[in-house]
Backbone as numpy.savetxt, mean C-alpha at the origin, in Angstrom:
# Nx Ny Nz CAx CAy CAz Cx Cy Cz
-22.11 21.76 -6.16 -22.51 23.01 -5.53 -21.90 24.17 -6.32
-22.65 25.25 -6.50 -22.14 26.40 -7.23 -21.98 27.58 -6.29
-21.33 28.65 -6.79 -21.10 29.82 -5.95 -22.24 30.83 -6.04
-23.29 30.51 -6.81 -24.40 31.45 -6.94 -25.73 30.85 -6.50
-25.66 29.76 -5.72 -26.88 29.18 -5.19 -27.72 28.47 -6.22
-27.15 28.04 -7.32 -27.91 27.37 -8.36 -28.35 25.99 -7.89
-29.43 25.50 -8.44 -29.95 24.20 -8.05 -29.22 23.09 -8.79
-29.17 21.93 -8.17 -28.58 20.75 -8.80 -29.57 19.61 -8.71
-29.43 18.65 -9.59 -30.33 17.50 -9.61 -29.55 16.26 -9.23
-30.07 15.48 -8.28 -29.42 14.24 -7.85 -30.50 13.19 -7.63
-30.41 12.13 -8.42 -31.38 11.04 -8.28 -32.82 11.50 -8.50
-33.02 12.49 -9.38 -34.37 12.95 -9.67 -34.87 14.02 -8.71
-34.12 14.31 -7.66 -34.55 15.29 -6.66 -33.84 16.62 -6.90
-34.61 17.70 -6.95 -34.04 19.03 -7.11 -33.62 19.55 -5.74
-32.37 19.96 -5.61 -31.88 20.43 -4.32 -31.25 21.81 -4.50
-31.60 22.75 -3.62 -31.06 24.10 -3.68 -30.13 24.30 -2.49
-28.91 24.71 -2.77 -27.91 24.85 -1.71 -27.80 26.29 -1.21
-28.72 27.16 -1.56 -28.69 28.51 -1.05 -27.77 29.42 -1.83
-27.41 30.54 -1.22 -26.62 31.56 -1.91 -25.21 31.68 -1.36
-24.74 30.64 -0.68 -23.40 30.68 -0.10 -22.35 30.82 -1.20
-21.39 31.72 -1.01 -20.29 31.87 -1.95 -19.00 31.41 -1.30
-18.02 31.06 -2.14 -16.76 30.53 -1.65 -15.59 31.25 -2.32
-14.43 31.20 -1.66 -13.25 31.85 -2.20 -12.63 31.06 -3.36
-12.76 29.73 -3.31 -12.12 28.89 -4.32 -13.13 28.11 -5.14
-14.08 27.42 -4.45 -15.08 26.63 -5.16 -15.87 27.52 -6.12
-15.95 27.11 -7.37 -16.69 27.88 -8.36 -15.89 28.99 -9.00
-14.60 29.11 -8.66 -13.75 30.15 -9.26 -12.67 29.50 -10.11
-11.87 30.33 -10.75 -10.73 29.85 -11.54 -9.45 30.42 -10.92
-8.95 29.79 -9.85 -7.76 30.34 -9.17 -6.53 30.29 -10.05
-5.62 31.22 -9.80 -4.37 31.29 -10.56 -3.45 30.16 -10.10
-2.88 29.44 -11.05 -1.88 28.42 -10.73 -0.52 29.11 -10.69
0.05 29.20 -9.49 1.29 29.95 -9.34 2.48 29.25 -10.00
2.36 27.94 -10.24 3.45 27.24 -10.91 3.17 27.05 -12.40
2.06 27.59 -12.88 1.67 27.36 -14.27 2.66 27.89 -15.28
3.14 29.12 -15.08 4.06 29.73 -16.04 5.35 28.93 -16.15
5.91 28.53 -14.99 7.16 27.76 -15.02 6.97 26.43 -15.73
5.82 25.81 -15.56 5.60 24.51 -16.19 5.46 24.63 -17.71
4.69 25.58 -18.18 4.46 25.68 -19.63 5.67 26.25 -20.36
6.56 26.94 -19.65 7.76 27.47 -20.30 8.96 26.55 -20.14
8.80 25.46 -19.38 9.91 24.53 -19.21 10.89 24.91 -18.13
10.60 25.95 -17.35 11.53 26.38 -16.30 11.34 25.60 -15.01
10.25 24.88 -14.87 9.98 24.15 -13.62 11.04 23.08 -13.37
11.46 22.96 -12.13 12.48 21.98 -11.74 11.80 20.84 -10.98
12.01 19.62 -11.46 11.43 18.43 -10.84 12.53 17.62 -10.15
12.10 16.62 -9.39 13.07 15.79 -8.67 14.09 15.16 -9.59
13.65 14.74 -10.78 14.57 14.12 -11.73 15.58 15.07 -12.34
15.37 16.38 -12.15 16.31 17.37 -12.69 17.45 17.69 -11.74
17.35 17.26 -10.50 18.34 17.63 -9.49 19.61 16.79 -9.64
20.75 17.44 -9.64 22.05 16.76 -9.70 22.91 17.29 -8.55
23.38 16.40 -7.69 24.20 16.78 -6.55 25.54 16.07 -6.61
26.59 16.66 -6.04 27.91 16.00 -6.04 27.85 14.65 -5.33
28.37 13.62 -5.97 28.40 12.30 -5.36 27.06 11.60 -5.30
26.09 12.10 -6.04 24.75 11.52 -5.97 24.72 10.11 -6.55
23.97 9.23 -5.89 23.79 7.86 -6.36 22.36 7.67 -6.82
22.17 6.66 -7.65 20.85 6.34 -8.18 20.40 4.99 -7.64
19.16 4.93 -7.23 18.63 3.69 -6.67 17.64 3.02 -7.59
17.65 1.69 -7.56 16.68 0.88 -8.29 16.26 -0.29 -7.41
15.02 -0.74 -7.58 14.48 -1.83 -6.76 14.16 -3.04 -7.64
14.63 -4.21 -7.21 14.27 -5.46 -7.86 12.97 -5.95 -7.24
11.97 -6.23 -8.08 10.66 -6.61 -7.58 10.27 -8.01 -8.05
9.45 -8.65 -7.26 9.04 -10.02 -7.56 8.10 -10.07 -8.76
8.32 -11.03 -9.67 7.38 -11.22 -10.78 6.22 -12.13 -10.39
6.24 -12.64 -9.16 5.24 -13.61 -8.71 4.35 -13.01 -7.61
3.09 -13.47 -7.56 2.14 -12.98 -6.57 2.34 -13.61 -5.20
2.86 -14.85 -5.17 3.05 -15.54 -3.90 4.13 -16.59 -4.11
5.24 -16.45 -3.44 6.35 -17.40 -3.62 7.29 -17.33 -2.42
7.94 -18.45 -2.16 8.94 -18.49 -1.11 10.30 -18.24 -1.73
11.09 -17.37 -1.09 12.43 -17.06 -1.59 13.39 -18.14 -1.10
13.92 -18.90 -2.03 14.85 -19.97 -1.69 16.29 -19.46 -1.56
16.63 -18.51 -2.43 18.02 -18.03 -2.44 18.08 -16.69 -3.16
18.92 -15.80 -2.64 19.23 -14.55 -3.33 20.75 -14.43 -3.41
21.27 -14.31 -4.62 22.72 -14.17 -4.83 22.98 -12.81 -5.45
23.64 -11.94 -4.71 23.90 -10.58 -5.19 25.36 -10.37 -5.58
26.15 -11.43 -5.62 27.60 -11.32 -5.84 27.92 -10.63 -7.17
27.24 -11.03 -8.24 27.55 -10.45 -9.55 27.17 -8.97 -9.59
26.07 -8.62 -8.96 25.66 -7.21 -8.93 26.64 -6.38 -8.12
27.11 -6.91 -7.00 28.05 -6.18 -6.15 29.39 -5.97 -6.85
29.76 -6.89 -7.73 31.05 -6.80 -8.43 31.01 -5.86 -9.63
29.84 -5.42 -10.04 29.73 -4.55 -11.21 30.33 -3.18 -10.90
31.25 -2.68 -11.74 31.83 -1.36 -11.52 30.75 -0.28 -11.47
30.85 0.59 -10.48 29.88 1.67 -10.32 28.80 1.37 -9.31
28.72 0.13 -8.85 27.72 -0.23 -7.84 28.30 0.05 -6.46
27.60 0.82 -5.65 28.06 1.15 -4.30 27.44 0.27 -3.23
26.24 -0.22 -3.46 25.59 -1.05 -2.44 24.48 -1.88 -3.07
24.32 -3.08 -2.52 23.20 -3.95 -2.85 22.62 -4.44 -1.53
21.34 -4.25 -1.32 20.73 -4.62 -0.04 19.57 -5.58 -0.26
19.39 -6.48 0.71 18.25 -7.39 0.75 17.68 -7.35 2.16
16.69 -8.17 2.42 16.09 -8.21 3.75 17.11 -8.61 4.82
18.14 -9.34 4.41 19.17 -9.76 5.37 19.93 -8.57 5.94
19.88 -7.42 5.26 20.59 -6.23 5.73 19.74 -5.37 6.65
18.47 -5.69 6.80 17.59 -4.92 7.68 17.74 -5.38 9.12
17.43 -4.51 10.08 17.49 -4.93 11.50 16.57 -6.12 11.74
17.03 -7.06 12.53 16.24 -8.26 12.81 15.09 -7.91 13.75
13.90 -8.31 13.37 12.72 -8.11 14.22 12.00 -9.44 14.36
11.77 -9.86 15.57 11.09 -11.13 15.80 9.58 -10.95 15.82
9.13 -9.72 15.67 7.70 -9.45 15.70 7.30 -8.81 17.01
6.16 -8.24 17.02 5.66 -7.54 18.19 4.86 -6.33 17.76
3.77 -6.07 18.44 2.91 -4.97 18.06 3.43 -3.65 18.63
3.37 -2.62 17.81 3.72 -1.28 18.26 2.52 -0.37 18.03
2.38 0.61 18.90 1.25 1.53 18.83 1.57 2.65 17.85
0.72 2.83 16.85 0.91 3.89 15.87 -0.01 5.08 16.11
-0.65 5.10 17.27 -1.53 6.22 17.60 -2.97 5.95 17.25
-3.23 5.55 16.01 -4.60 5.26 15.59 -4.77 3.78 15.28
-3.81 2.98 15.69 -3.88 1.54 15.45 -2.56 0.90 15.81
-2.43 -0.39 15.50 -1.22 -1.12 15.80 -0.63 -1.72 14.53
0.64 -2.05 14.59 1.30 -2.72 13.48 2.32 -3.70 14.05
2.58 -4.75 13.30 3.56 -5.75 13.70 4.89 -5.41 13.05
5.95 -5.34 13.85 7.25 -4.90 13.33 7.80 -5.85 12.27
7.53 -7.14 12.41 8.01 -8.10 11.41 7.34 -7.85 10.06
6.04 -7.62 10.07 5.33 -7.40 8.82 5.73 -6.07 8.19
6.02 -5.07 9.02 6.52 -3.80 8.51 7.86 -4.00 7.82
8.73 -4.79 8.44 10.05 -5.08 7.88 9.92 -5.85 6.57
9.05 -6.86 6.55 8.88 -7.67 5.34 8.26 -6.89 4.20
7.53 -5.83 4.52 6.93 -5.02 3.47 7.96 -4.10 2.82
9.03 -3.78 3.55 10.10 -2.96 2.98 10.90 -3.77 1.98
11.39 -4.92 2.41 12.08 -5.87 1.54 11.64 -7.27 1.94
11.19 -8.05 0.98 10.67 -9.39 1.27 11.73 -10.24 1.94
11.33 -10.95 3.00 12.25 -11.84 3.70 12.17 -13.25 3.18
11.35 -14.07 3.82 11.25 -15.46 3.39 10.25 -15.65 2.26
9.29 -14.72 2.11 8.28 -14.86 1.07 8.00 -13.52 0.39
7.53 -13.61 -0.86 6.94 -12.44 -1.52 5.43 -12.63 -1.47
4.72 -11.54 -1.23 3.28 -11.62 -0.98 2.44 -10.99 -2.08
3.07 -10.38 -3.05 2.33 -9.81 -4.17 3.31 -9.54 -5.31
2.78 -9.50 -6.52 3.61 -9.18 -7.67 4.08 -7.73 -7.55
5.39 -7.55 -7.59 5.95 -6.22 -7.40 6.52 -6.01 -6.01
6.42 -7.02 -5.14 7.00 -6.94 -3.80 8.51 -6.72 -3.92
9.04 -5.72 -3.23 10.47 -5.40 -3.30 11.30 -6.54 -2.71
12.33 -6.96 -3.45 13.18 -8.07 -3.03 14.61 -7.60 -2.73
15.10 -6.64 -3.50 16.46 -6.14 -3.31 16.54 -4.71 -3.82
17.54 -3.98 -3.32 17.76 -2.61 -3.75 19.20 -2.40 -4.15
19.42 -1.51 -5.12 20.77 -1.22 -5.63 21.00 0.28 -5.62
22.21 0.70 -5.22 22.63 2.10 -5.33 23.88 2.13 -6.20
23.86 2.96 -7.26 24.97 2.98 -8.21 25.20 4.41 -8.70
26.27 4.58 -9.47 26.68 5.91 -9.91 25.77 6.47 -10.99
25.01 5.63 -11.66 24.10 6.09 -12.69 22.87 5.19 -12.74
21.83 5.69 -13.36 20.62 4.90 -13.50 20.88 3.66 -14.35
21.68 3.81 -15.39 21.99 2.68 -16.27 22.71 1.58 -15.51
23.70 1.94 -14.71 24.46 0.94 -13.94 23.54 0.26 -12.92
22.67 1.04 -12.29 21.76 0.46 -11.30 20.82 -0.55 -11.95
20.30 -0.22 -13.13 19.41 -1.14 -13.83 20.16 -2.39 -14.28
21.40 -2.22 -14.72 22.21 -3.36 -15.14 22.48 -4.28 -13.95
22.71 -3.69 -12.78 22.97 -4.48 -11.58 21.76 -5.32 -11.19
20.56 -4.77 -11.36 19.36 -5.54 -11.04 19.30 -6.84 -11.83
19.70 -6.76 -13.10 19.66 -7.94 -13.96 20.68 -9.00 -13.54
21.64 -8.62 -12.71 22.68 -9.56 -12.27 22.35 -10.21 -10.92
21.24 -9.82 -10.31 20.83 -10.44 -9.05 20.05 -11.71 -9.34
20.50 -12.82 -8.78 19.85 -14.12 -9.01 18.94 -14.45 -7.82
17.68 -14.72 -8.12 16.71 -15.08 -7.08 16.02 -16.38 -7.48
16.04 -17.35 -6.58 15.32 -18.61 -6.80 14.03 -18.58 -6.00
12.91 -18.82 -6.68 11.60 -18.80 -6.03 10.96 -20.20 -6.03
10.27 -20.51 -4.95 9.37 -21.66 -4.92 7.95 -21.10 -5.02
7.30 -21.35 -6.16 5.99 -20.76 -6.39 4.95 -21.35 -5.45
4.12 -20.49 -4.88 3.04 -20.89 -3.99 1.71 -20.44 -4.59
0.62 -21.06 -4.13 -0.70 -20.70 -4.63 -1.03 -19.27 -4.21
-1.39 -18.41 -5.16 -1.72 -17.03 -4.80 -3.15 -16.89 -4.32
-3.41 -15.83 -3.58 -4.76 -15.48 -3.15 -5.04 -14.10 -3.72
-6.04 -14.00 -4.60 -6.20 -12.76 -5.37 -7.50 -12.02 -5.08
-8.33 -12.53 -4.16 -9.53 -11.78 -3.80 -9.85 -12.01 -2.32
-10.61 -11.09 -1.76 -10.88 -11.09 -0.32 -11.67 -12.32 0.11
-12.68 -12.69 -0.67 -13.52 -13.82 -0.29 -12.71 -15.11 -0.18
-11.83 -15.34 -1.16 -10.99 -16.53 -1.13 -10.03 -16.48 0.06
-9.47 -15.31 0.32 -8.50 -15.17 1.41 -9.10 -15.49 2.77
-10.40 -15.25 2.95 -11.04 -15.46 4.25 -11.49 -16.89 4.48
-11.41 -17.74 3.47 -11.82 -19.13 3.63 -10.82 -19.89 4.49
-11.31 -20.88 5.23 -10.43 -21.69 6.08 -9.41 -22.46 5.25
-9.76 -22.77 4.00 -8.87 -23.56 3.14 -7.88 -22.70 2.36
-7.92 -21.39 2.54 -7.06 -20.49 1.77 -5.60 -20.63 2.20
-4.66 -20.52 1.25 -3.24 -20.51 1.61 -2.94 -19.34 2.55
-2.15 -19.59 3.57 -1.81 -18.53 4.51 -0.74 -17.63 3.92
-0.98 -16.34 3.95 0.02 -15.39 3.48 1.04 -15.10 4.58
0.57 -14.58 5.70 1.43 -14.37 6.87 1.26 -15.59 7.77
2.22 -16.49 7.72 2.04 -17.79 8.36 2.03 -17.72 9.88
2.50 -16.62 10.45 2.48 -16.48 11.90 1.30 -15.67 12.42
0.43 -15.24 11.51 -0.68 -14.38 11.90 -1.81 -15.17 12.55
-2.30 -14.69 13.68 -3.49 -15.27 14.32 -4.58 -14.20 14.38
-5.82 -14.62 14.30 -6.94 -13.70 14.23 -7.31 -13.16 15.61
-7.43 -11.85 15.70 -7.93 -11.20 16.91 -9.42 -10.95 16.74
-10.22 -11.54 17.61 -11.67 -11.46 17.52 -12.19 -10.60 18.66
-12.67 -9.39 18.33 -13.21 -8.48 19.34 -12.24 -8.30 20.50
-11.00 -7.95 20.17 -9.92 -7.66 21.11 -9.35 -8.88 21.82
-9.72 -10.08 21.42 -9.19 -11.30 22.01 -8.47 -12.11 20.94
-7.19 -12.45 21.21 -6.43 -13.26 20.27 -6.94 -14.70 20.34
-7.49 -15.18 19.24 -8.06 -16.53 19.22 -7.00 -17.62 19.11
-5.79 -17.22 18.68 -4.74 -18.22 18.45 -4.94 -18.99 17.16
-6.01 -18.66 16.42 -6.32 -19.36 15.17 -5.60 -18.69 14.01
-4.83 -19.47 13.26 -4.11 -18.93 12.11 -5.06 -18.77 10.93
-5.04 -17.60 10.34 -5.85 -17.33 9.16 -5.33 -16.07 8.50
-5.93 -15.69 7.39 -5.57 -14.45 6.72 -6.33 -13.25 7.27
-7.19 -13.48 8.25 -7.96 -12.40 8.87 -7.19 -11.90 10.09
-6.69 -10.68 10.01 -5.90 -10.16 11.12 -6.76 -9.81 12.32
-7.89 -9.16 12.05 -8.68 -8.66 13.18 -10.15 -8.51 12.79
-11.02 -8.84 13.71 -12.46 -8.62 13.54 -12.89 -7.55 14.53
-13.36 -6.44 14.00 -13.79 -5.31 14.84 -15.27 -5.06 14.58
-16.03 -4.79 15.63 -17.45 -4.49 15.48 -17.77 -3.16 16.13
-18.42 -2.28 15.38 -18.86 -0.99 15.90 -20.38 -0.99 15.99
-20.92 -0.66 17.14 -22.36 -0.61 17.32 -22.77 0.70 18.00
-23.92 1.21 17.60 -24.47 2.40 18.25 -25.98 2.21 18.34
-26.51 2.21 19.53 -27.94 1.99 19.72 -28.31 0.53 19.57
-29.60 0.26 19.48 -30.11 -1.10 19.34 -30.33 -1.39 17.86
-29.37 -2.04 17.23 -29.42 -2.27 15.78 -30.60 -3.16 15.42
-30.78 -4.26 16.16 -31.85 -5.19 15.83 -33.23 -4.55 15.99
-33.38 -3.73 17.00 -34.65 -3.04 17.20 -34.92 -2.07 16.05
-33.88 -1.41 15.59 -34.03 -0.48 14.47 -34.46 -1.21 13.20
-33.86 -2.37 12.96 -34.26 -3.16 11.80 -35.71 -3.62 11.92
-36.06 -4.07 13.12 -37.41 -4.59 13.33 -38.48 -3.52 13.13
-38.15 -2.28 13.45 -39.12 -1.20 13.34 -39.07 -0.46 12.02
-38.16 -0.85 11.13 -38.02 -0.14 9.86 -39.10 -0.56 8.87
-39.58 0.39 8.09 -40.58 0.08 7.07 -39.98 -0.77 5.96
-38.73 -0.51 5.64 -38.04 -1.27 4.59 -36.61 -1.52 5.04
-36.08 -2.67 4.71 -34.68 -3.02 4.99 -34.02 -3.41 3.67
-32.95 -2.73 3.33 -32.21 -3.02 2.10 -30.86 -3.61 2.45
-30.46 -4.63 1.72 -29.16 -5.26 1.91 -28.33 -5.06 0.65
-27.05 -4.78 0.85 -26.16 -4.55 -0.30 -24.74 -4.94 0.07
-23.99 -5.35 -0.91 -22.56 -5.61 -0.74 -21.82 -4.52 -1.49
-20.97 -3.80 -0.78 -20.30 -2.63 -1.35 -18.79 -2.84 -1.33
-18.14 -2.58 -2.45 -16.69 -2.66 -2.55 -16.13 -1.26 -2.79
-15.05 -0.94 -2.10 -14.45 0.38 -2.27 -12.95 0.28 -2.10
-12.26 1.24 -2.64 -10.82 1.29 -2.46 -10.50 1.68 -1.02
-9.24 1.47 -0.62 -8.82 1.85 0.72 -8.98 3.36 0.91
-9.57 3.75 2.02 -9.80 5.16 2.31 -9.22 5.47 3.68
-8.46 6.55 3.78 -7.90 6.97 5.06 -8.53 8.30 5.45
-8.93 8.40 6.70 -9.67 9.57 7.13 -8.81 10.82 7.28
-7.49 10.66 7.31 -6.63 11.81 7.56 -6.06 12.42 6.33
């Protein structure tokens, strides 16, 4: 869309959006931080230095799906300059339970496990431990001193495979909720929701043409 009502072409169709003008769309607004950035005066998070400030680093799983057999942080904790080493064992214990988030629900155990992996890692890069130290160098050195033993499990890397009955279970305590009813069936499908408006079958039956397509998209949040 332009600010002078110019026409645009989409899929071979010429469309005119009128003469509506906008304050920002179609203009070149001034970037108020532009001068500071190009002159090097801009201050970023990495530039901030505070008295007693510590640096954090996260140890992440190199595996897509594995059971954590053992985590030994003793060597990292003994390193001079290290103030804290944390794992899932340091988080509040949650036995699970759904909490209302306003626009949906979440399980407290899964929220906890997503912060720091407990018994299993569920994706490559899953956080396993955290370190706080006097410098970035010391924090990185401490990560290398944390020993983790993994039992490798079969990974699930696409949605179609994950939904099969034979797929390895990621969240082993998860049961599928089908149209607001807990089926008690363990699977990788957390919930089946159906939205309907009007008579769908009647609309299909009366349509001149019906097109079917499979569409993949990234996660989108409406807010």
